[in-house]
PDB file of C-alpha atoms in Angstrom:
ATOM      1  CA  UNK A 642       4.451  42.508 -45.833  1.00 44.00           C
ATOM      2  CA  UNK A 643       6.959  41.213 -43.164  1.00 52.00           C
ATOM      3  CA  UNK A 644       8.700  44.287 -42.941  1.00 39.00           C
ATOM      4  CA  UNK A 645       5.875  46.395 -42.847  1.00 43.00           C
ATOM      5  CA  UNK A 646       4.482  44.085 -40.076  1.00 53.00           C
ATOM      6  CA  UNK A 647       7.385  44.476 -38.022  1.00 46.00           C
ATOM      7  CA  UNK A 648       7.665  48.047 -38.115  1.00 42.00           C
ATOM      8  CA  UNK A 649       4.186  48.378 -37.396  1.00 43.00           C
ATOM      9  CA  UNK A 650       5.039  45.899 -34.295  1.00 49.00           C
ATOM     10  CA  UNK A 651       7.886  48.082 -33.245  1.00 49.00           C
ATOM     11  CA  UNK A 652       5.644  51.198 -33.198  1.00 52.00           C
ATOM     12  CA  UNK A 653       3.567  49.122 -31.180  1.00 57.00           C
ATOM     13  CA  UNK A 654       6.378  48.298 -28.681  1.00 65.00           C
ATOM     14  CA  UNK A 655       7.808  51.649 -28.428  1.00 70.00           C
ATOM     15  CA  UNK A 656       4.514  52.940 -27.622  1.00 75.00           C
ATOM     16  CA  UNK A 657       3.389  50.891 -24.872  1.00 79.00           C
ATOM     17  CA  UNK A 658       7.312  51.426 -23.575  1.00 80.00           C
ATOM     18  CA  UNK A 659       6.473  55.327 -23.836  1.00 78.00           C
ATOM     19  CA  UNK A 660       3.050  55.005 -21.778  1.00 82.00           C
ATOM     20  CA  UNK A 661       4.274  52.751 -19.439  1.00 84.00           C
ATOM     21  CA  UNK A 662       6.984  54.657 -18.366  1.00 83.00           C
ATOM     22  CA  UNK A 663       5.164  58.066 -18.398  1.00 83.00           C
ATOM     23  CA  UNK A 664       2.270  56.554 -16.536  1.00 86.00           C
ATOM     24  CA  UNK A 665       5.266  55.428 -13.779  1.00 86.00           C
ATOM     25  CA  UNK A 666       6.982  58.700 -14.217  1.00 87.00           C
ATOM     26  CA  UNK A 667       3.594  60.754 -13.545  1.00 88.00           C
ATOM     27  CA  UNK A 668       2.885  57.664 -10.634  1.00 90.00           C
ATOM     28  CA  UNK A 669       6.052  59.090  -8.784  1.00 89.00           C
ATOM     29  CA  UNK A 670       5.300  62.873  -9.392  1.00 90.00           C
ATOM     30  CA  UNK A 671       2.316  62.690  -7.813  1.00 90.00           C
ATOM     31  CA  UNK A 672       3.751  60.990  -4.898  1.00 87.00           C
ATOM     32  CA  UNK A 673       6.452  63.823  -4.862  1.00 87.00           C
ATOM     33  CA  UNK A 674       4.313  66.343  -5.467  1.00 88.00           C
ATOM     34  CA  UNK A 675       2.007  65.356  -2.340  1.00 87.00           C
ATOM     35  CA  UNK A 676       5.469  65.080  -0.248  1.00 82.00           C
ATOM     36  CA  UNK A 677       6.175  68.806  -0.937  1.00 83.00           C
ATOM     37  CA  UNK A 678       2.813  69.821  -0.628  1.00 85.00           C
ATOM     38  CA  UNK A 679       2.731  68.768   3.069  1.00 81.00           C
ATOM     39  CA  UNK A 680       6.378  70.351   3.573  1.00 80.00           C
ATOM     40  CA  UNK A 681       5.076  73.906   2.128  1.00 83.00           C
ATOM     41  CA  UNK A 682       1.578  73.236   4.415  1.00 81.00           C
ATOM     42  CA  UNK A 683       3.773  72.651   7.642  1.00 76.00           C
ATOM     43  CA  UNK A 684       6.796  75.223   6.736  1.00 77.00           C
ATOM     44  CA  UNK A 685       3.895  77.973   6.099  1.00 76.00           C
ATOM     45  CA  UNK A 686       3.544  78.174   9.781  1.00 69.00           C
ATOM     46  CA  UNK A 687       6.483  80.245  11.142  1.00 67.00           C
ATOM     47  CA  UNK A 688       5.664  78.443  14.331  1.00 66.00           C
ATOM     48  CA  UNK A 689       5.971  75.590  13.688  1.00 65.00           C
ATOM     49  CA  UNK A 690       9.615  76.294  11.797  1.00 65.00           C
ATOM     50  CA  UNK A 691      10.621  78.093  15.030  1.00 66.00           C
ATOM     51  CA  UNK A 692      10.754  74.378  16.132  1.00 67.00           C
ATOM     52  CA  UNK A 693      14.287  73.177  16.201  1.00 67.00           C
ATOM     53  CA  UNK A 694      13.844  69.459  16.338  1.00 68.00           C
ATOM     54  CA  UNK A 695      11.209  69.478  13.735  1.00 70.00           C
ATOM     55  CA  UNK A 696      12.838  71.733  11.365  1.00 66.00           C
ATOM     56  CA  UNK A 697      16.111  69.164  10.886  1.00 68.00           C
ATOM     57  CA  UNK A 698      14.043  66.627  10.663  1.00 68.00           C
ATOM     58  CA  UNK A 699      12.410  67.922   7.753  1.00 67.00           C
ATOM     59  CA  UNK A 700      15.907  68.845   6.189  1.00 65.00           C
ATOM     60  CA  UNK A 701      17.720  66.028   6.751  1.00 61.00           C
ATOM     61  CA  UNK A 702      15.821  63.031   8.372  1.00 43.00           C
ATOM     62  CA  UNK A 703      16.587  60.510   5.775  1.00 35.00           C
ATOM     63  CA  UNK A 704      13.830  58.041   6.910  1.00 37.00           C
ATOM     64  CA  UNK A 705      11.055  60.307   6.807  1.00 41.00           C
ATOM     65  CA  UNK A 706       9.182  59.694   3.639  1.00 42.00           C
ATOM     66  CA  UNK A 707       8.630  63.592   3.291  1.00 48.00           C
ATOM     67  CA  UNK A 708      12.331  64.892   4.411  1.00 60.00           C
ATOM     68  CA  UNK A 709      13.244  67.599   2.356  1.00 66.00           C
ATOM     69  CA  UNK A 710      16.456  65.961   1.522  1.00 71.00           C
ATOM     70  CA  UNK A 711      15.207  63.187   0.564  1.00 74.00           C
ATOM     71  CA  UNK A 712      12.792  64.678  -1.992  1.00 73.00           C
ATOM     72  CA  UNK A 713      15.870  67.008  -3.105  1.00 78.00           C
ATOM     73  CA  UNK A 714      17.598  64.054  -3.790  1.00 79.00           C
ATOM     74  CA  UNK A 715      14.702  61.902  -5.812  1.00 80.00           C
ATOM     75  CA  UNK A 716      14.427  65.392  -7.687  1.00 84.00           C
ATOM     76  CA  UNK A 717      17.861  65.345  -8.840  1.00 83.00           C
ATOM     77  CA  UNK A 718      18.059  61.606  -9.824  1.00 82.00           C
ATOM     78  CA  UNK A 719      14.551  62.106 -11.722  1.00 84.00           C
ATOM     79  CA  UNK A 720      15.395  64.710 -13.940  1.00 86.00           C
ATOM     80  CA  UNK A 721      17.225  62.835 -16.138  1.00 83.00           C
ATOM     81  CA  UNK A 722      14.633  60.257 -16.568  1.00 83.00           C
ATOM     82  CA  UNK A 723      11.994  63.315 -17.280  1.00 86.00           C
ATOM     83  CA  UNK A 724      14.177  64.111 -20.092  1.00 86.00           C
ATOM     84  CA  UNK A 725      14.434  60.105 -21.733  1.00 84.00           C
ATOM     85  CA  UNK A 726      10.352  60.206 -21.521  1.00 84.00           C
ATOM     86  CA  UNK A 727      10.200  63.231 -23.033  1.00 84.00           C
ATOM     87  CA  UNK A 728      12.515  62.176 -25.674  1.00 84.00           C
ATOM     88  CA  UNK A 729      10.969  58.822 -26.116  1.00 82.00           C
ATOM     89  CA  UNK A 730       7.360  60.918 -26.709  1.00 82.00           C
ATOM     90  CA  UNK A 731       9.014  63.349 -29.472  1.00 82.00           C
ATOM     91  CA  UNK A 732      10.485  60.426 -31.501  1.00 80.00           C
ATOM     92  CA  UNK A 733       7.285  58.187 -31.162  1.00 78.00           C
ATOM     93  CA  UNK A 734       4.939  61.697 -31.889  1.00 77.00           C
ATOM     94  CA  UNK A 735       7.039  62.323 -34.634  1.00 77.00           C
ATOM     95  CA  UNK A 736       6.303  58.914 -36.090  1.00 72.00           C
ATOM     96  CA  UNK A 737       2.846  58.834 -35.546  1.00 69.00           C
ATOM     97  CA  UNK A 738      -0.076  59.428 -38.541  1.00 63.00           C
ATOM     98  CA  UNK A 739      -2.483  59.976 -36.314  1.00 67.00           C
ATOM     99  CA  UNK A 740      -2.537  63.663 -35.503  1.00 73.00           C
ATOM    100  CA  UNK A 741      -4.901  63.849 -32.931  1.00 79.00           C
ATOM    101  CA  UNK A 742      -2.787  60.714 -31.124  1.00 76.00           C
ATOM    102  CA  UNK A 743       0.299  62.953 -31.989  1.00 80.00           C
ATOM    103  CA  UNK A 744      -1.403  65.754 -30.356  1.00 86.00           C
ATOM    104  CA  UNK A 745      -2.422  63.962 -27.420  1.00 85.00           C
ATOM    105  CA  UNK A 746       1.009  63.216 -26.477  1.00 82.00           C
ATOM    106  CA  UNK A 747       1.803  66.338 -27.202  1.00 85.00           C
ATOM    107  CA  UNK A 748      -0.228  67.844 -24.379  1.00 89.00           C
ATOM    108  CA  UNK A 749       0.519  65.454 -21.827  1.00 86.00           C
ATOM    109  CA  UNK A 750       4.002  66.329 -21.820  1.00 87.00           C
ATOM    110  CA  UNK A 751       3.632  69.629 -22.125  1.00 90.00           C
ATOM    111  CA  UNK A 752       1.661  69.449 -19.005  1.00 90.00           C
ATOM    112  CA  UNK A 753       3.870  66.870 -16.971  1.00 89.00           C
ATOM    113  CA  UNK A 754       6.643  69.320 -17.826  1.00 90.00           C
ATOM    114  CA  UNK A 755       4.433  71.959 -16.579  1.00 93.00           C
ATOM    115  CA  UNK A 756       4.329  69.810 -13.136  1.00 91.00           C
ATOM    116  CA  UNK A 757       8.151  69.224 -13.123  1.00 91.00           C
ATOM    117  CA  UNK A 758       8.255  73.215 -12.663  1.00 91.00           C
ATOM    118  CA  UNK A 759       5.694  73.606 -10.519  1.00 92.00           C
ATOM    119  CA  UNK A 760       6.840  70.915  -8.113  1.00 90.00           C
ATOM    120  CA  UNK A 761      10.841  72.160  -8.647  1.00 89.00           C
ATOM    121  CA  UNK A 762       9.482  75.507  -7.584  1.00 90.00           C
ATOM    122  CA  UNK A 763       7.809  74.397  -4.898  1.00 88.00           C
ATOM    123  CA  UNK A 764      10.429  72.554  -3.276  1.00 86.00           C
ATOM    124  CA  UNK A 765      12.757  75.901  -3.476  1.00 87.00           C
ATOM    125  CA  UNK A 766      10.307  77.810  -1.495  1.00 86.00           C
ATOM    126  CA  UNK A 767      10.232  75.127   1.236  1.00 82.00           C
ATOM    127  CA  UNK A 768      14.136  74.797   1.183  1.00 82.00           C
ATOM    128  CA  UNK A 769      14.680  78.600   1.180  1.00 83.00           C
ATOM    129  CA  UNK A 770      12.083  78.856   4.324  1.00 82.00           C
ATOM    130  CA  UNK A 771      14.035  75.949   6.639  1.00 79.00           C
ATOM    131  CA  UNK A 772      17.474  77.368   5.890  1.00 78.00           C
ATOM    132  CA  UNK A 773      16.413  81.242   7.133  1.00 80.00           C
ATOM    133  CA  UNK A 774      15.031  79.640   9.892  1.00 77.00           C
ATOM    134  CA  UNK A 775      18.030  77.556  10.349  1.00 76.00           C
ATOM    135  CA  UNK A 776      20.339  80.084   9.884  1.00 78.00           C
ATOM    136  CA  UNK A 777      18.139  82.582  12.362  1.00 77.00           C
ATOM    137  CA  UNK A 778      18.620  80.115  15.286  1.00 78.00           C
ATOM    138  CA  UNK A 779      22.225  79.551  14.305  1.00 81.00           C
ATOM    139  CA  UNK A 780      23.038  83.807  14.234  1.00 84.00           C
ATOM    140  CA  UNK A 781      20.943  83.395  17.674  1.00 84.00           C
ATOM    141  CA  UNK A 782      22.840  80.988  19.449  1.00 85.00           C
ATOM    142  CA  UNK A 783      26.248  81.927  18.149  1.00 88.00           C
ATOM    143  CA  UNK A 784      25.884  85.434  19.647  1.00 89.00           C
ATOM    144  CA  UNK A 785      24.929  83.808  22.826  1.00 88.00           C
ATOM    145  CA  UNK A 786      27.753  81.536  23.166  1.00 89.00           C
ATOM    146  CA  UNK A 787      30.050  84.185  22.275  1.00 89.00           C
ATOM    147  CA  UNK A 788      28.602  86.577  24.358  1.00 89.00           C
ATOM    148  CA  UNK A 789      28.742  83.734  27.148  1.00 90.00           C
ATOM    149  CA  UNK A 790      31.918  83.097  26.505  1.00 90.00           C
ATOM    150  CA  UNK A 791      33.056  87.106  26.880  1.00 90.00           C
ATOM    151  CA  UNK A 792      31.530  87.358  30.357  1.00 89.00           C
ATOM    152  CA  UNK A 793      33.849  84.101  31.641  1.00 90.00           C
ATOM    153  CA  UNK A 794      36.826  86.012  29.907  1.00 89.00           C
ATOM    154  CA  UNK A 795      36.035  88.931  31.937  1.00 86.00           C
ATOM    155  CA  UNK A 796      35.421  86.923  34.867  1.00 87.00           C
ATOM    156  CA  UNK A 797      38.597  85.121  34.887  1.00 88.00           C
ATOM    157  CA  UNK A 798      40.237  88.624  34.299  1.00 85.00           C
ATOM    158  CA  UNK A 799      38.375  89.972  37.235  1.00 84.00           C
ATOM    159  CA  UNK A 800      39.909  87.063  39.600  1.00 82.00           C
ATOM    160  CA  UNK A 801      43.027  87.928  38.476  1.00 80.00           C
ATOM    161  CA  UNK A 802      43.430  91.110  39.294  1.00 77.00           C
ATOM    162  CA  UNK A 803      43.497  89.923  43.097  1.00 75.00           C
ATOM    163  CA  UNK A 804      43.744  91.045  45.956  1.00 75.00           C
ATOM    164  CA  UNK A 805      42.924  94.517  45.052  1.00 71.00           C
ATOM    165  CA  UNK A 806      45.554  97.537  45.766  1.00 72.00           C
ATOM    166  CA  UNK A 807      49.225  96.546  46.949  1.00 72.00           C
ATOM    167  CA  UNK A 808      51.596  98.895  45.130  1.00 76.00           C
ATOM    168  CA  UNK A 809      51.054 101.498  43.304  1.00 78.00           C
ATOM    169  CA  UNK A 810      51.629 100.007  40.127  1.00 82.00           C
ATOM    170  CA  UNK A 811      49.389  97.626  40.831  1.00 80.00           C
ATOM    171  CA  UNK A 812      46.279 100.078  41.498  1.00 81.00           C
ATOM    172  CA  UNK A 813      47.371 101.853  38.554  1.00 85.00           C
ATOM    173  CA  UNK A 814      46.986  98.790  36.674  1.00 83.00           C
ATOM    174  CA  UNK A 815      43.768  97.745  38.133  1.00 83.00           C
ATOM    175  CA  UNK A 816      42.503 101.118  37.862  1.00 85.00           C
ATOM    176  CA  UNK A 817      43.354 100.617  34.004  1.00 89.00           C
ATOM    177  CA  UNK A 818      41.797  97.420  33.774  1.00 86.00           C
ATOM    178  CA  UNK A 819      38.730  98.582  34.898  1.00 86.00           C
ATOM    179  CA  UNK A 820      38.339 101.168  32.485  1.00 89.00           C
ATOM    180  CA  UNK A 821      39.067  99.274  29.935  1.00 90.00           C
ATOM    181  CA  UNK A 822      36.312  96.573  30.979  1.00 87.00           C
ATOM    182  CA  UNK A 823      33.645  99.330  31.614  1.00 89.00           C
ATOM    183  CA  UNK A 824      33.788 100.880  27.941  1.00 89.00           C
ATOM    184  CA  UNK A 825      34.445  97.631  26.547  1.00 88.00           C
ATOM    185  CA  UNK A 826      30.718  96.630  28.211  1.00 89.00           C
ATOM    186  CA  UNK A 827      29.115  99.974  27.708  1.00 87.00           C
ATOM    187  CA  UNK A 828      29.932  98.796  23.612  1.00 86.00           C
ATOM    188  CA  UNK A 829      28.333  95.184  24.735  1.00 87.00           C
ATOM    189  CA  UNK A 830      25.348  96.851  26.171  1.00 87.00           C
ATOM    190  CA  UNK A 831      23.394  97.054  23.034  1.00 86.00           C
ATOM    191  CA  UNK A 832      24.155  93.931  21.279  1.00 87.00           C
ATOM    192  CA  UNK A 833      23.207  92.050  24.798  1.00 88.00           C
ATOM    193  CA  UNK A 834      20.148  93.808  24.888  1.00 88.00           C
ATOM    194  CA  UNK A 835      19.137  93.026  21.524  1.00 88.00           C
ATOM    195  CA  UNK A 836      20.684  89.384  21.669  1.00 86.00           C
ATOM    196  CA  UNK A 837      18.341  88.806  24.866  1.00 85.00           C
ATOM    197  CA  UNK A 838      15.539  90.643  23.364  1.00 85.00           C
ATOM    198  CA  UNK A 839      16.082  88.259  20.376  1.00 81.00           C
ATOM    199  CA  UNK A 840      15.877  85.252  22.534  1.00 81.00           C
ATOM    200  CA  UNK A 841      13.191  86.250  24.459  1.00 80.00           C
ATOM    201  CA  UNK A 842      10.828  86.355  21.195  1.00 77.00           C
ATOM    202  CA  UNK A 843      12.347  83.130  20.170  1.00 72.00           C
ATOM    203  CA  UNK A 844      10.805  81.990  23.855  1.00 71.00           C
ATOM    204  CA  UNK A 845       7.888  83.510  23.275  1.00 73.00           C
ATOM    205  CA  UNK A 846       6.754  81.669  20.080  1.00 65.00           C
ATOM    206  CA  UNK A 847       7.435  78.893  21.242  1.00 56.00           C
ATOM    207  CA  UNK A 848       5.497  79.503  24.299  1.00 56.00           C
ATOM    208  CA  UNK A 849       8.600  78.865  26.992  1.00 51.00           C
ATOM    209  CA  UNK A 850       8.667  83.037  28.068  1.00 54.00           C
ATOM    210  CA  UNK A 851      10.023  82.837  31.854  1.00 52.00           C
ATOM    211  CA  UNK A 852       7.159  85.097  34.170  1.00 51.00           C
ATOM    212  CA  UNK A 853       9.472  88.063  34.152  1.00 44.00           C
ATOM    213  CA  UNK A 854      11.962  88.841  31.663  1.00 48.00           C
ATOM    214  CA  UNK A 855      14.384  91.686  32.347  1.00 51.00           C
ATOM    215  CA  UNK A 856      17.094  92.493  29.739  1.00 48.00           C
ATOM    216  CA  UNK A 857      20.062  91.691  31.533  1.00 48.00           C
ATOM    217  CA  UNK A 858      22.356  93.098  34.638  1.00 43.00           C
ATOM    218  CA  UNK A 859      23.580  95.697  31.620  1.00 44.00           C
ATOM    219  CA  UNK A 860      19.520  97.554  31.513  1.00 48.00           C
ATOM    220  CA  UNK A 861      19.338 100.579  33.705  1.00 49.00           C
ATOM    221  CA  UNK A 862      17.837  99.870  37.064  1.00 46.00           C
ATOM    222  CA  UNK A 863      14.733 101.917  36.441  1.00 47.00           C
ATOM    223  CA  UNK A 864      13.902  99.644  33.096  1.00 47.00           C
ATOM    224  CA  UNK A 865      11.028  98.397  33.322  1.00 45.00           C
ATOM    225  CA  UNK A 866      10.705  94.771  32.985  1.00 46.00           C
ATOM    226  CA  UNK A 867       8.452  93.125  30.303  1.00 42.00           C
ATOM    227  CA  UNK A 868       6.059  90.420  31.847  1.00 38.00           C
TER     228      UNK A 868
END
């Protein structure tokens, strides 16, 4: 009688163990799962991810309840305490005999697990959105600064080619120079145009177009402008 009393107290213990921690485990996904729902609500809106300073801030603000790092990161440390509960409801199922209480903890796993995907799945698609757009504004202003950065080249190259003519090695050498710059900016031409065509629809989404926008000193002089 004593031994099957404490068995029977055991049970008792590892069951309300099991529920408490699933009913703290299921406590948390739902507060993860509303987290990520407002992420994939605001990141749905490619306006709103066109926005720089809110766009890090969802990736890596760490003191923003909803950061996407910071759910990343409960994710990760969660998963392994998914897999105790779900281990703690297979070994106390498997002892149970009651089959409809068997069953019944049967289900809710099933569908917690069911959750665990849905909100793992979830939080991919929001990642996956912020790092194109990330990596969109990064291509953007890396071809600008490098563009940038060819114009002082050839600006500093320019001044150095002063005073023009003197000897005639030195017009043959500036005469070089110059043809060398010219093809090398007839090859620019396009990826100017379509770096400040880029930017310009960058501008535009975010609702900061100048009044006239002209593609650049490189455009032929009877381009039309785009107002």
């Amino acid at each position: 009688l004593r031994i099957r009393r404490a068995v029977l107290e055991a049970t008792l213990r590892s069951r309300n163990d099991f529920h408490t921690a699933f009913s703290e485990f299921e406590d948390w996904l739902d507060r993860i799962a509303g987290n990520l729902a407002e992420l994939e609500r605001f990141t749905a809106n490619s306006q709103s991810l066109k926005d720089t300073a809110k766009r890090r801030e969802w990736m890596q603000m760490h003191k923003a309840p909803s950061s996407l790092q910071e759910l990343e990161t409960e994710l990760n440390a969660h998963e392994s305490v998914l897999r105790t509960v779900e281990e703690m409801g297979r070994k106390l199922g498997a002892g149970l005999d009651s089959g409809k209480e068997r069953a019944e903890i049967q289900n809710r796993l099933e569908a917690v697990s069911q959750r665990w995907k849905d909100v793992k799945r979830t939080e991919i698609s929001v990642r996956d959105r912020l790092v194109e757009a990330e990596q969109e504004w990064e291509k953007l202003t890396k071809t600008l600064s490098s563009l940038l950065s060819w114009v002082e080249d050839k600006s500093k190259e320019m001044l150095a080619q002063q005073p023009v003519g003197g000897s005639l090695s030195a017009v043959m050498a500036q005469g070089a120079w110059m043809k060398n710059t010219e093809k090398e900016m007839e090859m620019k031409g396009i990826q100017v145009r379509e770096t400040i065509t880029n930017a310009h629809s960058f501008l535009m989404q975010h609702d900061l177009r100048p009044k006239m926008y002209r593609t650049g000193v490189l455009a032929d002089e009877d381009e039309p402008g785009i107002i």
